[in-house]
PDB file of C-alpha atoms in Angstrom:
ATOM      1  CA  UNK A  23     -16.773  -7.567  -7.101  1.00 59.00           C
ATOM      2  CA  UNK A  24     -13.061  -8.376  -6.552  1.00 75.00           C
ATOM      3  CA  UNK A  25     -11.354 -11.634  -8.707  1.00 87.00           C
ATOM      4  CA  UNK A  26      -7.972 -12.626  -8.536  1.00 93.00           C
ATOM      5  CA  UNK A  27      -5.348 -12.129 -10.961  1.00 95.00           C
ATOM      6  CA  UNK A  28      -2.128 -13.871 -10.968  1.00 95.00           C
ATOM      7  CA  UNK A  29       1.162 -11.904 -11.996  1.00 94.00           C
ATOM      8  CA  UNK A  30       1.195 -14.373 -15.310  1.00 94.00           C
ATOM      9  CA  UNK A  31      -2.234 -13.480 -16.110  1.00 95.00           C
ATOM     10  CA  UNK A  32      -1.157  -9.659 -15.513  1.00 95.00           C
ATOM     11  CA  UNK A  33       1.782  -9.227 -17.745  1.00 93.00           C
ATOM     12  CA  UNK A  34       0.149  -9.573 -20.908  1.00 94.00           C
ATOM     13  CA  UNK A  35      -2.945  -7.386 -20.224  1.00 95.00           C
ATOM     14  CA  UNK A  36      -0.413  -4.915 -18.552  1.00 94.00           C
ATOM     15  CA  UNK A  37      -1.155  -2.372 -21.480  1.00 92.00           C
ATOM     16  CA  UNK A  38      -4.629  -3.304 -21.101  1.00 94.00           C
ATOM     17  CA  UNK A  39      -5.750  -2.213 -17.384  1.00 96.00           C
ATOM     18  CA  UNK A  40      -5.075   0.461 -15.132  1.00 97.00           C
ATOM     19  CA  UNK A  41      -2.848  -0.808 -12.295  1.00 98.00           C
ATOM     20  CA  UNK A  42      -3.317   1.473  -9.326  1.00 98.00           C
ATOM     21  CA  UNK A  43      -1.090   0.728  -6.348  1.00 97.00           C
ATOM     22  CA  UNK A  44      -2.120   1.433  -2.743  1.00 96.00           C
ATOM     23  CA  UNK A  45       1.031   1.444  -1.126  1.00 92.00           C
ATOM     24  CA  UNK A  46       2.494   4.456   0.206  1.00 88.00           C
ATOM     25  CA  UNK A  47       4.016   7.109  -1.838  1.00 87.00           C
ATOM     26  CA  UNK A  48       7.573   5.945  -0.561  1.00 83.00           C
ATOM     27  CA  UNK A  49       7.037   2.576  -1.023  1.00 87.00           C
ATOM     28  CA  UNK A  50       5.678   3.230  -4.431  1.00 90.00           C
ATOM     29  CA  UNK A  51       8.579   5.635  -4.962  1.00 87.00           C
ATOM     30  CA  UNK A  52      11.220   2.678  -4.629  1.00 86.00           C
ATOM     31  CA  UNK A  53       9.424   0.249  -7.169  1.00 91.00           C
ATOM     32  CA  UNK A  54       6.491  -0.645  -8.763  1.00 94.00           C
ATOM     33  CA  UNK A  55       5.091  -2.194 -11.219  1.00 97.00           C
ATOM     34  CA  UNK A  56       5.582  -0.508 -14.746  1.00 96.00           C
ATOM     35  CA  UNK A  57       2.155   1.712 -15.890  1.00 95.00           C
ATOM     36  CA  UNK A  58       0.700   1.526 -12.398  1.00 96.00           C
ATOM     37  CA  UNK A  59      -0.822   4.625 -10.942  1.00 96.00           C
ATOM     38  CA  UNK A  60      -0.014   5.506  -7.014  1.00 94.00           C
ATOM     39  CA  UNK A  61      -3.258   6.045  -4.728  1.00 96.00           C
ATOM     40  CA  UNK A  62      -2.529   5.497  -1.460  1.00 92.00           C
ATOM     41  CA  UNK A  63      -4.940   3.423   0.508  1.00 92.00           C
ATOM     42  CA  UNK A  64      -5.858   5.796   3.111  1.00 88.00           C
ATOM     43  CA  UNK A  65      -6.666   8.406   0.210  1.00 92.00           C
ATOM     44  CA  UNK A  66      -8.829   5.940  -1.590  1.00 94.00           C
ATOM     45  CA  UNK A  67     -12.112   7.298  -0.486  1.00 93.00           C
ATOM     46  CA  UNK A  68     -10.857  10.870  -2.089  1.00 94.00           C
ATOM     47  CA  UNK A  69     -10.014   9.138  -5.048  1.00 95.00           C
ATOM     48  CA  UNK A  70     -13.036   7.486  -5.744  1.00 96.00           C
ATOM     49  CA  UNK A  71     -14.481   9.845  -8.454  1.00 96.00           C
ATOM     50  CA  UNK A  72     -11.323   9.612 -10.204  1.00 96.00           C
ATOM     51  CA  UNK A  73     -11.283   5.614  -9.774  1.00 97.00           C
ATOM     52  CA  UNK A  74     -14.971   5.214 -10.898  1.00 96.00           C
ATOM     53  CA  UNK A  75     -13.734   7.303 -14.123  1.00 95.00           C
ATOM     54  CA  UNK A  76     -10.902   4.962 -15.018  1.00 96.00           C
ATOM     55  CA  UNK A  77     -13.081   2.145 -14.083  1.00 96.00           C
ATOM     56  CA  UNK A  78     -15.595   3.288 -16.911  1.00 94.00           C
ATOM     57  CA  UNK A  79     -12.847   2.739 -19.447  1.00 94.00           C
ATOM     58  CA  UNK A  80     -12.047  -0.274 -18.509  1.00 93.00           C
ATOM     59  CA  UNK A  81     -10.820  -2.766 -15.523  1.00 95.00           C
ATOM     60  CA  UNK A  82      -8.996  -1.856 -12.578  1.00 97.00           C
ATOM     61  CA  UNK A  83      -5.973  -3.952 -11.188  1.00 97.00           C
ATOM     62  CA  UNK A  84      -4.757  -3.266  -7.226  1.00 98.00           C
ATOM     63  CA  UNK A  85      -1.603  -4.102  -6.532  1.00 97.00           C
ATOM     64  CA  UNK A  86       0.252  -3.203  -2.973  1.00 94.00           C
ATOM     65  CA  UNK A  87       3.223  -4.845  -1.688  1.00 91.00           C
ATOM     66  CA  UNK A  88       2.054  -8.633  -0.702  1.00 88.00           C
ATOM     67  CA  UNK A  89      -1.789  -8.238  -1.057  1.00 86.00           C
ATOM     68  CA  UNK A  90      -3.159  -7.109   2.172  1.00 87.00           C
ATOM     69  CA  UNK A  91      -3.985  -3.623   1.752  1.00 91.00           C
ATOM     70  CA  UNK A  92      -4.829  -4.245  -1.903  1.00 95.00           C
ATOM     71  CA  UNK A  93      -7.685  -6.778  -0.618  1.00 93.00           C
ATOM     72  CA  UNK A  94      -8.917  -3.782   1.850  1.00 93.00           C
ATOM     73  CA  UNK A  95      -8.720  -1.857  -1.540  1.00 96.00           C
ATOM     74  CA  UNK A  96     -10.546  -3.692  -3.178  1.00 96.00           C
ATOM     75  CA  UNK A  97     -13.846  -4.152  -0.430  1.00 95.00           C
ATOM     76  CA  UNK A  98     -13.834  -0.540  -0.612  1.00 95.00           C
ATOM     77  CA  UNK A  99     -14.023  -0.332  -4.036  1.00 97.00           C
ATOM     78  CA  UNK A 100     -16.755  -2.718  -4.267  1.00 96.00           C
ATOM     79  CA  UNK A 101     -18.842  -1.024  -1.498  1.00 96.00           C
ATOM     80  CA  UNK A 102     -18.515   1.383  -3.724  1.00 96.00           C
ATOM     81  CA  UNK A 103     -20.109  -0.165  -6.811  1.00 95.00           C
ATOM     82  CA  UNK A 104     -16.413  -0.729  -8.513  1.00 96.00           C
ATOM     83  CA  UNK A 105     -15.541  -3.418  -9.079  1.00 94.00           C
ATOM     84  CA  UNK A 106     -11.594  -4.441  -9.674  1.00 96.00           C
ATOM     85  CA  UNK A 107      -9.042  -7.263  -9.898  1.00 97.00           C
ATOM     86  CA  UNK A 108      -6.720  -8.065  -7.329  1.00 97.00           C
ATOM     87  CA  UNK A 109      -3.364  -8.857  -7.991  1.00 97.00           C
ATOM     88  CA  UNK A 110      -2.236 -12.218  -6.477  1.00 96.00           C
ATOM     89  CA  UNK A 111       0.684 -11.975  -4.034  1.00 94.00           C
ATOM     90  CA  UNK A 112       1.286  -7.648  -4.924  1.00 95.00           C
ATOM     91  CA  UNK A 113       4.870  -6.439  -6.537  1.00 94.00           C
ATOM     92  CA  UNK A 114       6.326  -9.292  -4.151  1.00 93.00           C
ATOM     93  CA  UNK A 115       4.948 -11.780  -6.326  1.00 95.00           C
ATOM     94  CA  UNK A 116       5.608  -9.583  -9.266  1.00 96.00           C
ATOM     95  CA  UNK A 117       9.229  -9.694  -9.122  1.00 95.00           C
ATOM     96  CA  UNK A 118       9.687 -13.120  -7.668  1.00 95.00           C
ATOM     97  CA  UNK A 119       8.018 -14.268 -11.513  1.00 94.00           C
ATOM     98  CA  UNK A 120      11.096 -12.158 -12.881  1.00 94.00           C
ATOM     99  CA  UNK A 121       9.333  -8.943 -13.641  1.00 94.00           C
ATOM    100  CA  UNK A 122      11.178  -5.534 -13.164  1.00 93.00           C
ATOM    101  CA  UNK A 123       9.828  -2.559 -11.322  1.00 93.00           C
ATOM    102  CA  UNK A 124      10.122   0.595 -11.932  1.00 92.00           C
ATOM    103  CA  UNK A 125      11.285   3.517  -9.453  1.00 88.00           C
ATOM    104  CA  UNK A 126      10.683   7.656  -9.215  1.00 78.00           C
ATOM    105  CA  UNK A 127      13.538   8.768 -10.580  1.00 76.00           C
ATOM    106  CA  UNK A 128      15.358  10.907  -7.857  1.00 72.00           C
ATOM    107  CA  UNK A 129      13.307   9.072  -4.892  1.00 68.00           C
ATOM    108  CA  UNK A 130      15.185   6.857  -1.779  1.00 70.00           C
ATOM    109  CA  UNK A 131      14.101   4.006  -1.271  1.00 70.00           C
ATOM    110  CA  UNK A 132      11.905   3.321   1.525  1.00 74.00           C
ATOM    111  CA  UNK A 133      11.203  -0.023   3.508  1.00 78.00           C
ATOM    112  CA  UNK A 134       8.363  -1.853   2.495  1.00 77.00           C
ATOM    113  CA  UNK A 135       5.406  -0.820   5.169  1.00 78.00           C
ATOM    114  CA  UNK A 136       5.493  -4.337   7.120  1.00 81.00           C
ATOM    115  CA  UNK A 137       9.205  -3.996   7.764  1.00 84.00           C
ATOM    116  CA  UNK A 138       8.558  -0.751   9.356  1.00 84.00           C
ATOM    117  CA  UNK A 139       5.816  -1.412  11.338  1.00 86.00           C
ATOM    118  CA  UNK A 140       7.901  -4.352  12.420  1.00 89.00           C
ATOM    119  CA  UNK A 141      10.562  -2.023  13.540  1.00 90.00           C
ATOM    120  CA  UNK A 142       8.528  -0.056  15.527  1.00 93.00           C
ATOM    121  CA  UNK A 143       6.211  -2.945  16.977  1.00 91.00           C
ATOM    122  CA  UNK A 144       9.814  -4.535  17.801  1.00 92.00           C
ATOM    123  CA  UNK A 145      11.129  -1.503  19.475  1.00 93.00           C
ATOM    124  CA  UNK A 146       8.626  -0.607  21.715  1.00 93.00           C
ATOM    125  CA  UNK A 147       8.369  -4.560  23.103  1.00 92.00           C
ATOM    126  CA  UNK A 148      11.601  -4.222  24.098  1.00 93.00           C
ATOM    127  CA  UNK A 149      11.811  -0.954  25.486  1.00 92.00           C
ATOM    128  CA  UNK A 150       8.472  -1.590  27.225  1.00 91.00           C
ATOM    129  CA  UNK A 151      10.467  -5.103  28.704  1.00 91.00           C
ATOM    130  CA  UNK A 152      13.879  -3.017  29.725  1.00 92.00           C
ATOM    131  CA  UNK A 153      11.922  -0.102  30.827  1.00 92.00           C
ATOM    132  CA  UNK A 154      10.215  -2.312  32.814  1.00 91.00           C
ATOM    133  CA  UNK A 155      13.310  -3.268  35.212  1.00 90.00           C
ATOM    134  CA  UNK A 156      13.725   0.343  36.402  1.00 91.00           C
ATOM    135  CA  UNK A 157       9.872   1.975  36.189  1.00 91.00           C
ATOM    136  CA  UNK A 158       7.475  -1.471  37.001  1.00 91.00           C
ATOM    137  CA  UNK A 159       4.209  -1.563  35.412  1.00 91.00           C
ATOM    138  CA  UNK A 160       5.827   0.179  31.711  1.00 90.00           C
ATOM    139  CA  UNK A 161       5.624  -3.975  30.322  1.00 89.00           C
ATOM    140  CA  UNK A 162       1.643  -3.206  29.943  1.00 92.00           C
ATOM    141  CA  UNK A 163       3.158  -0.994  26.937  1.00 91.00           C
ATOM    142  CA  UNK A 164       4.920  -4.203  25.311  1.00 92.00           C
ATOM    143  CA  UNK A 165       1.090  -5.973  26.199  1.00 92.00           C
ATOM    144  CA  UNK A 166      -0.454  -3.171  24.045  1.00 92.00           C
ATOM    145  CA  UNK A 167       1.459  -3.823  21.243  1.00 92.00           C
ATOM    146  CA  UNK A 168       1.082  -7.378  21.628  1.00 91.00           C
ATOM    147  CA  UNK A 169      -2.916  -6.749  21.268  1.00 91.00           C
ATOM    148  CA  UNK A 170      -2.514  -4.025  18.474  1.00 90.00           C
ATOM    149  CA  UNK A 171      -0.463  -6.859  16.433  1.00 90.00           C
ATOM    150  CA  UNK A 172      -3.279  -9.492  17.391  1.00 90.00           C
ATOM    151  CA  UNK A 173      -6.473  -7.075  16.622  1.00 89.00           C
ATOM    152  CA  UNK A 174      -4.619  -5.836  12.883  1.00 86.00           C
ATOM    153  CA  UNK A 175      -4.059  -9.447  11.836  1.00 84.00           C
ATOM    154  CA  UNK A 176      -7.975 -10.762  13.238  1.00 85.00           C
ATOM    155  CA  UNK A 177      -9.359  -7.658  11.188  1.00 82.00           C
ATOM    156  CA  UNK A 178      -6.684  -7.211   8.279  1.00 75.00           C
ATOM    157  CA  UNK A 179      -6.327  -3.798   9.294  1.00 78.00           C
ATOM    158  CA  UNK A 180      -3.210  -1.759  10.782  1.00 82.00           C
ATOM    159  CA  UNK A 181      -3.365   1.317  12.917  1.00 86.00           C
ATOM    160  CA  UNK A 182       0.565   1.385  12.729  1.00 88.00           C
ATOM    161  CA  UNK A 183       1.220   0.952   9.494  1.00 82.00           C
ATOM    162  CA  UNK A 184      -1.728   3.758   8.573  1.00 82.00           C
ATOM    163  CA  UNK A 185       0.056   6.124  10.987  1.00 86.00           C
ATOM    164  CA  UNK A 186       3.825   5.431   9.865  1.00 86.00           C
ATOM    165  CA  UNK A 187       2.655   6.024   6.620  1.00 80.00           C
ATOM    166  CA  UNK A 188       1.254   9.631   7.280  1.00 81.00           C
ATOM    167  CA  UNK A 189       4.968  10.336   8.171  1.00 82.00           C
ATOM    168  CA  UNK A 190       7.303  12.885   6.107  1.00 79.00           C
ATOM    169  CA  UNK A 191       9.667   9.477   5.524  1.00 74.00           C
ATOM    170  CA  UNK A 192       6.700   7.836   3.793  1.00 75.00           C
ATOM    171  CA  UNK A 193       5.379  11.255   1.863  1.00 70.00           C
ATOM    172  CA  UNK A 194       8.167  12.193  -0.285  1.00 62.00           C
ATOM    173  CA  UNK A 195       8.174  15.955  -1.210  1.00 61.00           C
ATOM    174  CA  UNK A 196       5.748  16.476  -4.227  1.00 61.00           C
ATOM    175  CA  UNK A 197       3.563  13.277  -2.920  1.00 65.00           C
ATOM    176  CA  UNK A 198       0.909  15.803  -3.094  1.00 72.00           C
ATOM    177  CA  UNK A 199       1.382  17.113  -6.077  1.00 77.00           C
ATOM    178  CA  UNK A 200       1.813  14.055  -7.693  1.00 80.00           C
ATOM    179  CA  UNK A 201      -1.454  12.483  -6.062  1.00 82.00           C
ATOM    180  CA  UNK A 202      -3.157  15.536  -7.589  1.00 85.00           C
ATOM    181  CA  UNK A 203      -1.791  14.918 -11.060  1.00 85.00           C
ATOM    182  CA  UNK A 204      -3.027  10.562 -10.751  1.00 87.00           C
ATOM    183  CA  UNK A 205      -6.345  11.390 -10.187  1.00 87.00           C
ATOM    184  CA  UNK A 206      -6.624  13.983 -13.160  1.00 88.00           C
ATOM    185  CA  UNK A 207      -4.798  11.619 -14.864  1.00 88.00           C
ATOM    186  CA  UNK A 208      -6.969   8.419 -14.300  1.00 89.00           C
ATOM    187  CA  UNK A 209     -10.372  11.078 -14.449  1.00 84.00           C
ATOM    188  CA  UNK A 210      -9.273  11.864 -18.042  1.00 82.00           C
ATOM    189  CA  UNK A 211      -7.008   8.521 -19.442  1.00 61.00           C
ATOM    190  CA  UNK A 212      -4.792   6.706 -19.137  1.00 49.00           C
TER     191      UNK A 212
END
């Protein structure tokens, strides 16, 4: 069962819950929200075990950057039989209320995973419309993309944005290493 939790109702039980955060590891890299543990949501099936251990010791809060992908978190947790809180508006809403994030030490910052897919969405529309003028028939491209954005935003998913963040930009080095070290971390404590 997921249930809401605003960013005001979050700050005091900070110390309290395990915040995991299903961006990706860049995004995570450049800020999040202080305590919170980075699974990334297309290795939150691996992570399960590890999730159902924290969960044991007490409630889970998902956090990603606006909400979206912590939502699709959060119905896979509960398919799962864990159940978790969902934090209202992601580290967006965190910082608007004031709140500071914290950052890898060492790490770039990375753009937030809606800014780049909107990059790339944007780019290949308008390719796929200049192309168009000297190789006819290369708009269908830009009518693809058009269909990709409709069928991620009618099912809450995104192809893109789970591809862009397989990339090396989005995996910074030791990603791995430090996914590793969050799951024996939330297996054993906090």
């Amino acid at each position: 069962m997921t249930t809401p939790l605003t960013v005001d109702q979050l700050q005091p039980r900070l110390q309290q819950l395990t915040v995991i955060d299903v961006r990706s590891p860049g995004e995570f890299a450049g800020g999040h929200i202080p305590g919170a543990h980075n699974v990334p949501l297309d290795q939150l099936s691996q992570a399960l075990p590890a999730l159902r251990a924290a969960a044991t010791r007490g409630e889970l809060a998902i956090t990603c950057a606006s909400g979206a992908r912590a939502g699709n978190a959060c119905e896979q947790l509960s398919a799962a039989g864990i159940s978790a809180l969902l934090i209202s508006g992601g580290t967006a809403a965190w910082t608007a209320g004031g709140h500071q994030l914290n950052k890898v030490p060492g790490q770039k910052v990375r753009w937030a995973m809606d800014r780049q897919v909107r990059m790339v969405a944007g780019s290949l529309v308008l390719a796929g419309v200049v192309v168009d003028v000297a190789v006819p028939g290369v708009r269908w491209v830009s009518a693809a993309v058009g269909f990709g954005l409709l069928f991620s935003a009618a099912t809450n998913t995104c192809a893109m944005g789970a591809m862009l963040g397989k990339l090396p930009y989005n995996r910074p080095r030791n990603s791995g290493a430090a996914f590793e070290a969050t799951l024996a971390e939330l297996h054993g404590g906090k």
